[in-house]
PDB file of C-alpha atoms in Angstrom:
ATOM      1  CA  MET P  19       6.177  22.868  23.625  1.00  0.00           C
ATOM      2  CA  ASP P  20       9.833  21.646  23.991  1.00  0.00           C
ATOM      3  CA  ARG P  21      10.246  19.234  20.518  1.00  0.00           C
ATOM      4  CA  HIS P  22      12.934  16.849  22.411  1.00  0.00           C
ATOM      5  CA  PRO P  23      11.115  13.760  23.166  1.00  0.00           C
ATOM      6  CA  SER P  24      10.735  13.308  27.474  1.00  0.00           C
ATOM      7  CA  ILE P  25      12.994  10.374  29.061  1.00  0.00           C
ATOM      8  CA  ASN P  26      12.536   9.662  32.696  1.00  0.00           C
ATOM      9  CA  LEU P  27      15.573   7.787  34.231  1.00  0.00           C
ATOM     10  CA  VAL P  28      16.064   5.464  37.385  1.00  0.00           C
ATOM     11  CA  GLU P  29      19.466   6.069  38.243  1.00  0.00           C
ATOM     12  CA  THR P  30      21.819   5.583  41.325  1.00  0.00           C
ATOM     13  CA  ALA P  31      24.040   8.449  42.342  1.00  0.00           C
ATOM     14  CA  PRO P  32      25.938   9.281  41.151  1.00  0.00           C
ATOM     15  CA  ALA P  33      24.415   9.739  37.272  1.00  0.00           C
ATOM     16  CA  ASP P  34      26.989  11.895  35.830  1.00  0.00           C
ATOM     17  CA  GLU P  35      29.304  10.093  34.347  1.00  0.00           C
ATOM     18  CA  GLU P  36      25.967   7.463  33.028  1.00  0.00           C
ATOM     19  CA  VAL P  37      23.614   9.589  32.539  1.00  0.00           C
ATOM     20  CA  GLU P  38      25.455  11.265  29.374  1.00  0.00           C
ATOM     21  CA  GLN P  39      26.366   8.288  27.784  1.00  0.00           C
ATOM     22  CA  TYR P  40      21.983   7.994  27.065  1.00  0.00           C
ATOM     23  CA  GLY P  41      22.011  11.147  26.242  1.00  0.00           C
ATOM     24  CA  ARG P  42      25.305  10.294  23.484  1.00  0.00           C
ATOM     25  CA  ARG P  43      23.231   6.983  22.954  1.00  0.00           C
ATOM     26  CA  LEU P  44      19.442   8.179  22.603  1.00  0.00           C
ATOM     27  CA  GLY P  45      20.761  11.299  19.737  1.00  0.00           C
ATOM     28  CA  ASN P  46      22.162  13.824  22.135  1.00  0.00           C
ATOM     29  CA  THR P  47      19.183  14.376  23.545  1.00  0.00           C
ATOM     30  CA  PRO P  48      19.238  17.323  25.987  1.00  0.00           C
ATOM     31  CA  LEU P  49      20.395  16.267  29.201  1.00  0.00           C
ATOM     32  CA  LYS P  50      17.324  18.708  30.751  1.00  0.00           C
ATOM     33  CA  ASN P  51      14.845  16.096  29.143  1.00  0.00           C
ATOM     34  CA  VAL P  52      17.236  13.418  31.329  1.00  0.00           C
ATOM     35  CA  THR P  53      15.750  13.256  35.080  1.00  0.00           C
ATOM     36  CA  ALA P  54      17.876  11.221  38.129  1.00  0.00           C
ATOM     37  CA  ARG P  55      15.403   9.915  40.597  1.00  0.00           C
ATOM     38  CA  SER P  56      15.225   7.369  42.273  1.00  0.00           C
ATOM     39  CA  PRO P  57      18.105   4.865  44.361  1.00  0.00           C
ATOM     40  CA  TYR P  58      17.237   1.754  41.978  1.00  0.00           C
ATOM     41  CA  ILE P  59      19.836   0.524  40.181  1.00  0.00           C
ATOM     42  CA  GLN P  60      17.613  -0.451  36.679  1.00  0.00           C
ATOM     43  CA  LYS P  61      17.651   2.252  34.376  1.00  0.00           C
ATOM     44  CA  HIS P  62      13.601   2.822  32.288  1.00  0.00           C
ATOM     45  CA  ILE P  63      13.962   5.074  29.075  1.00  0.00           C
ATOM     46  CA  ASN P  64      10.520   5.977  28.285  1.00  0.00           C
ATOM     47  CA  ARG P  65      11.318   7.892  24.817  1.00  0.00           C
ATOM     48  CA  GLY P  66       8.523   7.790  22.571  1.00  0.00           C
ATOM     49  CA  GLY P  67       8.321   7.347  18.350  1.00  0.00           C
ATOM     50  CA  GLY P  68       9.893   3.408  18.074  1.00  0.00           C
ATOM     51  CA  ILE P  69       7.657   1.336  16.588  1.00  0.00           C
ATOM     52  CA  VAL P  70       8.092  -2.402  16.258  1.00  0.00           C
ATOM     53  CA  THR P  71       8.169  -4.804  13.223  1.00  0.00           C
ATOM     54  CA  ARG P  72       5.847  -7.189  14.968  1.00  0.00           C
ATOM     55  CA  ARG P  73       3.318  -4.636  14.761  1.00  0.00           C
ATOM     56  CA  PHE P  74       3.553  -3.128  10.818  1.00  0.00           C
ATOM     57  CA  VAL P  75       3.738  -6.320  10.538  1.00  0.00           C
ATOM     58  CA  VAL P  76       0.593  -7.147  11.667  1.00  0.00           C
ATOM     59  CA  ALA P  77      -1.339  -3.357  10.332  1.00  0.00           C
ATOM     60  CA  GLY P  78      -0.148  -5.023   6.966  1.00  0.00           C
ATOM     61  CA  LEU P  79      -2.136  -8.715   7.614  1.00  0.00           C
ATOM     62  CA  LEU P  80      -4.262  -6.602   8.250  1.00  0.00           C
ATOM     63  CA  GLY P  81      -4.839  -4.388   6.101  1.00  0.00           C
ATOM     64  CA  GLY P  82      -4.072  -7.484   3.650  1.00  0.00           C
ATOM     65  CA  VAL P  83      -7.590  -8.849   4.651  1.00  0.00           C
ATOM     66  CA  VAL P  84      -9.694  -5.154   3.370  1.00  0.00           C
ATOM     67  CA  ILE P  85      -8.015  -5.342   0.764  1.00  0.00           C
ATOM     68  CA  MET P  86      -9.595  -9.025  -0.197  1.00  0.00           C
ATOM     69  CA  VAL P  87     -13.154  -8.189   1.306  1.00  0.00           C
ATOM     70  CA  TRP P  88     -13.318  -5.363  -1.126  1.00  0.00           C
ATOM     71  CA  MET P  89     -12.765  -7.548  -3.535  1.00  0.00           C
ATOM     72  CA  ILE P  90     -14.467 -10.764  -3.070  1.00  0.00           C
ATOM     73  CA  LEU P  91     -17.672  -7.911  -2.218  1.00  0.00           C
ATOM     74  CA  VAL P  92     -16.893  -4.670  -4.917  1.00  0.00           C
ATOM     75  CA  ASN P  93     -15.559  -7.708  -8.386  1.00  0.00           C
ATOM     76  CA  GLY P  94     -17.323 -10.770  -6.883  1.00  0.00           C
ATOM     77  CA  ILE P  95     -20.383  -9.905  -5.437  1.00  0.00           C
ATOM     78  CA  LEU P  96     -21.366  -6.091  -7.591  1.00  0.00           C
ATOM     79  CA  GLY P  97     -19.034  -6.800 -10.518  1.00  0.00           C
ATOM     80  CA  PHE P  98     -17.311  -3.715 -11.011  1.00  0.00           C
ATOM     81  CA  ASN P  99     -14.382  -5.453 -12.461  1.00  0.00           C
ATOM     82  CA  SER P 100     -15.946  -7.892 -15.295  1.00  0.00           C
ATOM     83  CA  ARG P 101     -18.314  -4.220 -15.777  1.00  0.00           C
ATOM     84  CA  ILE P 102     -14.908  -2.044 -16.902  1.00  0.00           C
ATOM     85  CA  ASN P 103     -12.285  -5.183 -18.730  1.00  0.00           C
ATOM     86  CA  MET P 104     -15.032  -7.477 -19.966  1.00  0.00           C
ATOM     87  CA  LYS P 105     -17.953  -5.606 -21.618  1.00  0.00           C
ATOM     88  CA  ARG P 106     -19.272  -9.110 -23.830  1.00  0.00           C
ATOM     89  CA  LEU P 107     -19.176  -8.761 -27.824  1.00  0.00           C
ATOM     90  CA  SER P 108     -22.676  -9.223 -28.987  1.00  0.00           C
ATOM     91  CA  ASN P 109     -21.162 -10.917 -31.870  1.00  0.00           C
ATOM     92  CA  GLU P 110     -18.424 -13.084 -29.432  1.00  0.00           C
ATOM     93  CA  ARG P 111     -18.601 -16.479 -31.033  1.00  0.00           C
ATOM     94  CA  ALA P 112     -18.067 -15.277 -34.368  1.00  0.00           C
ATOM     95  CA  VAL P 113     -14.931 -12.796 -33.082  1.00  0.00           C
ATOM     96  CA  TYR P 114     -14.391 -15.548 -30.979  1.00  0.00           C
ATOM     97  CA  GLU P 115     -12.850 -18.386 -33.756  1.00  0.00           C
ATOM     98  CA  ILE P 116     -11.363 -14.745 -35.927  1.00  0.00           C
ATOM     99  CA  LEU P 117      -9.279 -13.847 -32.930  1.00  0.00           C
ATOM    100  CA  LYS P 118      -8.513 -17.595 -32.122  1.00  0.00           C
ATOM    101  CA  ASN P 119      -7.109 -17.603 -35.903  1.00  0.00           C
ATOM    102  CA  ASP P 120      -5.198 -14.366 -36.740  1.00  0.00           C
ATOM    103  CA  ILE P 121      -3.717 -13.951 -32.718  1.00  0.00           C
ATOM    104  CA  THR P 122      -1.407 -17.326 -32.395  1.00  0.00           C
ATOM    105  CA  GLU P 123       0.671 -15.859 -29.205  1.00  0.00           C
ATOM    106  CA  PRO P 124       0.566 -13.750 -26.096  1.00  0.00           C
ATOM    107  CA  GLY P 125       0.592 -10.202 -26.373  1.00  0.00           C
ATOM    108  CA  LYS P 126      -1.420  -7.156 -26.687  1.00  0.00           C
ATOM    109  CA  TYR P 127      -2.308  -6.473 -30.184  1.00  0.00           C
ATOM    110  CA  VAL P 128      -4.277  -3.469 -31.780  1.00  0.00           C
ATOM    111  CA  CYS P 129      -6.664  -3.209 -34.887  1.00  0.00           C
ATOM    112  CA  ASN P 130      -6.555   0.126 -36.389  1.00  0.00           C
ATOM    113  CA  PRO P 131      -8.700   1.478 -39.084  1.00  0.00           C
ATOM    114  CA  GLU P 132      -7.141   0.232 -42.753  1.00  0.00           C
ATOM    115  CA  GLY P 133      -4.526   4.189 -43.460  1.00  0.00           C
ATOM    116  CA  THR P 134      -4.016   5.904 -46.152  1.00  0.00           C
ATOM    117  CA  PRO P 135      -0.441   7.872 -47.058  1.00  0.00           C
ATOM    118  CA  SER P 136      -1.666  10.632 -45.124  1.00  0.00           C
ATOM    119  CA  GLY P 137      -2.827   9.269 -42.166  1.00  0.00           C
ATOM    120  CA  TYR P 138      -6.057   6.790 -40.583  1.00  0.00           C
ATOM    121  CA  PRO P 139      -9.397   8.465 -41.601  1.00  0.00           C
ATOM    122  CA  PRO P 140     -10.685  10.916 -38.529  1.00  0.00           C
ATOM    123  CA  ASN P 141     -12.998   9.937 -35.901  1.00  0.00           C
ATOM    124  CA  GLU P 142     -13.081   5.949 -36.927  1.00  0.00           C
ATOM    125  CA  PRO P 143     -12.518   3.766 -33.673  1.00  0.00           C
ATOM    126  CA  VAL P 144      -9.248   1.758 -33.155  1.00  0.00           C
ATOM    127  CA  PHE P 145      -9.306  -2.091 -30.655  1.00  0.00           C
ATOM    128  CA  SER P 146      -6.553  -3.148 -28.515  1.00  0.00           C
ATOM    129  CA  ILE P 147      -6.160  -6.842 -27.955  1.00  0.00           C
ATOM    130  CA  LEU P 148      -4.819  -8.537 -24.511  1.00  0.00           C
ATOM    131  CA  TYR P 149      -4.248 -12.154 -24.814  1.00  0.00           C
ATOM    132  CA  GLY P 150      -2.259 -14.195 -22.259  1.00  0.00           C
ATOM    133  CA  GLY P 151      -1.048 -17.171 -23.786  1.00  0.00           C
ATOM    134  CA  MET P 152      -4.036 -19.597 -20.540  1.00  0.00           C
ATOM    135  CA  GLY P 153      -7.249 -19.627 -20.287  1.00  0.00           C
ATOM    136  CA  HIS P 154     -10.073 -20.031 -17.849  1.00  0.00           C
ATOM    137  CA  GLU P 155      -8.254 -23.376 -16.103  1.00  0.00           C
ATOM    138  CA  ALA P 156      -5.621 -20.859 -15.442  1.00  0.00           C
ATOM    139  CA  ALA P 157      -7.864 -18.716 -13.088  1.00  0.00           C
ATOM    140  CA  GLY P 158      -7.358 -21.435  -9.871  1.00  0.00           C
ATOM    141  CA  ARG P 159      -3.191 -21.131  -9.889  1.00  0.00           C
ATOM    142  CA  ASN P 160      -3.242 -17.142 -10.702  1.00  0.00           C
ATOM    143  CA  MET P 161      -5.503 -16.145  -7.731  1.00  0.00           C
ATOM    144  CA  LEU P 162      -2.591 -18.232  -5.545  1.00  0.00           C
ATOM    145  CA  ILE P 163       0.385 -16.484  -7.256  1.00  0.00           C
ATOM    146  CA  GLN P 164      -1.809 -12.587  -6.713  1.00  0.00           C
ATOM    147  CA  LEU P 165      -3.421 -13.914  -3.248  1.00  0.00           C
ATOM    148  CA  PRO P 166      -0.047 -13.621  -0.862  1.00  0.00           C
ATOM    149  CA  PHE P 167       0.612  -9.859  -2.622  1.00  0.00           C
ATOM    150  CA  PHE P 168      -2.627  -8.764  -0.727  1.00  0.00           C
ATOM    151  CA  PHE P 169      -0.344  -8.648   1.596  1.00  0.00           C
ATOM    152  CA  ILE P 170       2.453  -8.107   1.190  1.00  0.00           C
ATOM    153  CA  VAL P 171       2.071  -4.866  -0.630  1.00  0.00           C
ATOM    154  CA  PRO P 172       0.307  -3.840   3.108  1.00  0.00           C
ATOM    155  CA  VAL P 173       2.708  -5.203   4.967  1.00  0.00           C
ATOM    156  CA  VAL P 174       5.133  -2.978   2.995  1.00  0.00           C
ATOM    157  CA  ALA P 175       3.205   0.217   3.375  1.00  0.00           C
ATOM    158  CA  ALA P 176       2.823  -0.561   6.920  1.00  0.00           C
ATOM    159  CA  TRP P 177       6.503  -0.582   7.244  1.00  0.00           C
ATOM    160  CA  MET P 178       6.759   2.432   5.361  1.00  0.00           C
ATOM    161  CA  LEU P 179       4.407   4.383   7.284  1.00  0.00           C
ATOM    162  CA  SER P 180       6.971   2.552  10.451  1.00  0.00           C
ATOM    163  CA  VAL P 181       9.390   4.398   9.255  1.00  0.00           C
ATOM    164  CA  THR P 182       8.045   7.631   8.779  1.00  0.00           C
ATOM    165  CA  SER P 183       8.691  10.704  10.983  1.00  0.00           C
ATOM    166  CA  LYS P 184       6.808  11.063  14.277  1.00  0.00           C
ATOM    167  CA  THR P 185       5.548  14.012  13.916  1.00  0.00           C
ATOM    168  CA  VAL P 186       2.945  11.754  10.795  1.00  0.00           C
ATOM    169  CA  LEU P 187       3.126   8.699  13.675  1.00  0.00           C
ATOM    170  CA  ALA P 188       1.746  10.640  16.419  1.00  0.00           C
ATOM    171  CA  SER P 189      -1.607  12.467  14.110  1.00  0.00           C
ATOM    172  CA  PHE P 190      -4.051   9.705  13.301  1.00  0.00           C
ATOM    173  CA  PRO P 191      -5.064  12.179  10.291  1.00  0.00           C
ATOM    174  CA  ARG P 192      -1.799  12.313   9.232  1.00  0.00           C
ATOM    175  CA  LYS P 193      -0.993   8.434   9.083  1.00  0.00           C
ATOM    176  CA  LEU P 194      -4.358   8.515   6.809  1.00  0.00           C
ATOM    177  CA  ALA P 195      -3.536  10.583   4.326  1.00  0.00           C
ATOM    178  CA  PHE P 196       0.022   9.348   3.989  1.00  0.00           C
ATOM    179  CA  ILE P 197      -2.146   5.678   2.542  1.00  0.00           C
ATOM    180  CA  ALA P 198      -4.141   6.996   0.725  1.00  0.00           C
ATOM    181  CA  CYS P 199      -1.014   9.159  -0.956  1.00  0.00           C
ATOM    182  CA  ILE P 200      -0.098   5.415  -1.575  1.00  0.00           C
ATOM    183  CA  GLY P 201      -3.902   5.112  -3.526  1.00  0.00           C
ATOM    184  CA  LEU P 202      -3.821   8.236  -4.771  1.00  0.00           C
ATOM    185  CA  LEU P 203      -0.491   6.959  -6.560  1.00  0.00           C
ATOM    186  CA  PHE P 204      -1.761   3.594  -7.709  1.00  0.00           C
ATOM    187  CA  GLY P 205      -4.518   4.934  -8.489  1.00  0.00           C
ATOM    188  CA  VAL P 206      -3.315   8.056 -11.160  1.00  0.00           C
ATOM    189  CA  TRP P 207       0.315   6.026 -11.909  1.00  0.00           C
ATOM    190  CA  GLY P 208      -1.285   2.608 -12.964  1.00  0.00           C
ATOM    191  CA  HIS P 209      -4.613   3.711 -15.280  1.00  0.00           C
ATOM    192  CA  LEU P 210      -3.591   7.115 -16.335  1.00  0.00           C
ATOM    193  CA  GLY P 211      -1.446   5.237 -19.423  1.00  0.00           C
ATOM    194  CA  ASN P 212      -4.379   3.171 -20.538  1.00  0.00           C
ATOM    195  CA  PHE P 213      -6.085   5.839 -20.739  1.00  0.00           C
ATOM    196  CA  GLY P 214      -7.074   6.473 -24.380  1.00  0.00           C
ATOM    197  CA  ILE P 215      -6.014   5.392 -28.378  1.00  0.00           C
ATOM    198  CA  GLY P 216      -6.737   1.490 -27.672  1.00  0.00           C
ATOM    199  CA  GLY P 217      -7.267   2.112 -24.477  1.00  0.00           C
ATOM    200  CA  HIS P 218      -9.852   2.921 -21.497  1.00  0.00           C
ATOM    201  CA  PRO P 219     -12.486   5.160 -21.730  1.00  0.00           C
ATOM    202  CA  LEU P 220     -12.330   8.475 -19.926  1.00  0.00           C
ATOM    203  CA  ALA P 221     -15.204   6.949 -17.484  1.00  0.00           C
ATOM    204  CA  ASP P 222     -13.747   3.565 -17.060  1.00  0.00           C
ATOM    205  CA  THR P 223     -10.319   5.182 -16.116  1.00  0.00           C
ATOM    206  CA  ILE P 224     -12.143   7.648 -13.761  1.00  0.00           C
ATOM    207  CA  ALA P 225     -13.590   4.561 -11.888  1.00  0.00           C
ATOM    208  CA  LEU P 226     -10.821   2.580 -11.621  1.00  0.00           C
ATOM    209  CA  MET P 227      -8.989   5.595 -10.237  1.00  0.00           C
ATOM    210  CA  VAL P 228     -11.477   6.404  -7.273  1.00  0.00           C
ATOM    211  CA  HIS P 229     -11.457   2.310  -6.624  1.00  0.00           C
ATOM    212  CA  ASP P 230      -8.258   1.997  -5.857  1.00  0.00           C
ATOM    213  CA  ILE P 231      -8.671   5.234  -3.625  1.00  0.00           C
ATOM    214  CA  VAL P 232     -11.485   4.324  -2.017  1.00  0.00           C
ATOM    215  CA  LEU P 233      -9.393   0.673  -0.909  1.00  0.00           C
ATOM    216  CA  TRP P 234      -6.458   1.882   0.197  1.00  0.00           C
ATOM    217  CA  ALA P 235      -8.013   4.722   2.037  1.00  0.00           C
ATOM    218  CA  LEU P 236      -9.900   2.248   3.820  1.00  0.00           C
ATOM    219  CA  VAL P 237      -6.357   0.261   4.526  1.00  0.00           C
ATOM    220  CA  GLY P 238      -5.433   3.291   5.569  1.00  0.00           C
ATOM    221  CA  LEU P 239      -7.635   3.390   8.495  1.00  0.00           C
ATOM    222  CA  VAL P 240      -6.540  -0.144   9.477  1.00  0.00           C
ATOM    223  CA  LEU P 241      -2.865   0.989   9.610  1.00  0.00           C
ATOM    224  CA  ALA P 242      -4.306   4.412  10.596  1.00  0.00           C
ATOM    225  CA  TRP P 243      -5.565   2.512  13.874  1.00  0.00           C
ATOM    226  CA  ARG P 244      -3.002   0.289  14.430  1.00  0.00           C
ATOM    227  CA  MET P 245       0.308   1.476  14.359  1.00  0.00           C
ATOM    228  CA  ARG P 246       0.616   4.367  16.630  1.00  0.00           C
ATOM    229  CA  PRO P 247       4.335   5.195  18.140  1.00  0.00           C
ATOM    230  CA  GLU P 248       5.469   2.880  20.489  1.00  0.00           C
ATOM    231  CA  THR P 249       6.755   3.328  24.331  1.00  0.00           C
ATOM    232  CA  GLU P 250      10.798   2.097  24.510  1.00  0.00           C
ATOM    233  CA  THR P 251      11.628   0.728  27.261  1.00  0.00           C
ATOM    234  CA  ILE P 252      15.667  -0.076  27.863  1.00  0.00           C
ATOM    235  CA  THR P 253      16.529  -2.234  31.306  1.00  0.00           C
ATOM    236  CA  GLN P 254      19.427  -2.276  32.232  1.00  0.00           C
ATOM    237  CA  SER P 255      21.078  -4.002  36.153  1.00  0.00           C
TER     238      SER P 255
END
């Protein structure tokens, strides 16, 4: 099968010079794929692969809707994020007062066991404390700051998909795999660094990775559905 795009040219005779011109303009497409077959002046060139800006923007916005619905369902209703990142203490009030008095500047802190000349004793816990410098009154403002990124990031992913190879764009599974790989990078790279001493335990780290990978797979379903090679028509009188 010829891998070059098929071009149908509606031409007036003689057409050799203009066919050569369009061949050079379309990336030296072999002229065996160009046929002159009509006496009309209009020229219609159909070439697979071009995707208009509106299409990837719409696809990305739909991907943002998927992210919002996922966040509401998984984090808001099912409480996935709170079970991992907002576990409660049995003696919360006493611990809160100690932290409030000792931590006055935003930042991430570590609380180690008492060390010895030879180092820290084995099998003793290490605690990390994260203070962002704000209280619950900032929840609404933070949501407004985060909300645009629910749409900006999938739009960028849709743009990346739109400029990839025609081989990827021609296959739904390849498009889905392309976006799922973005989720894989977000999931692994974004959470692997938070695993270990003073970080998430292994089970929580894996759960957070799976969360991101599944989310981006769902976004990929929408983007793969919307992002298709579009026929480009050039009309010249």
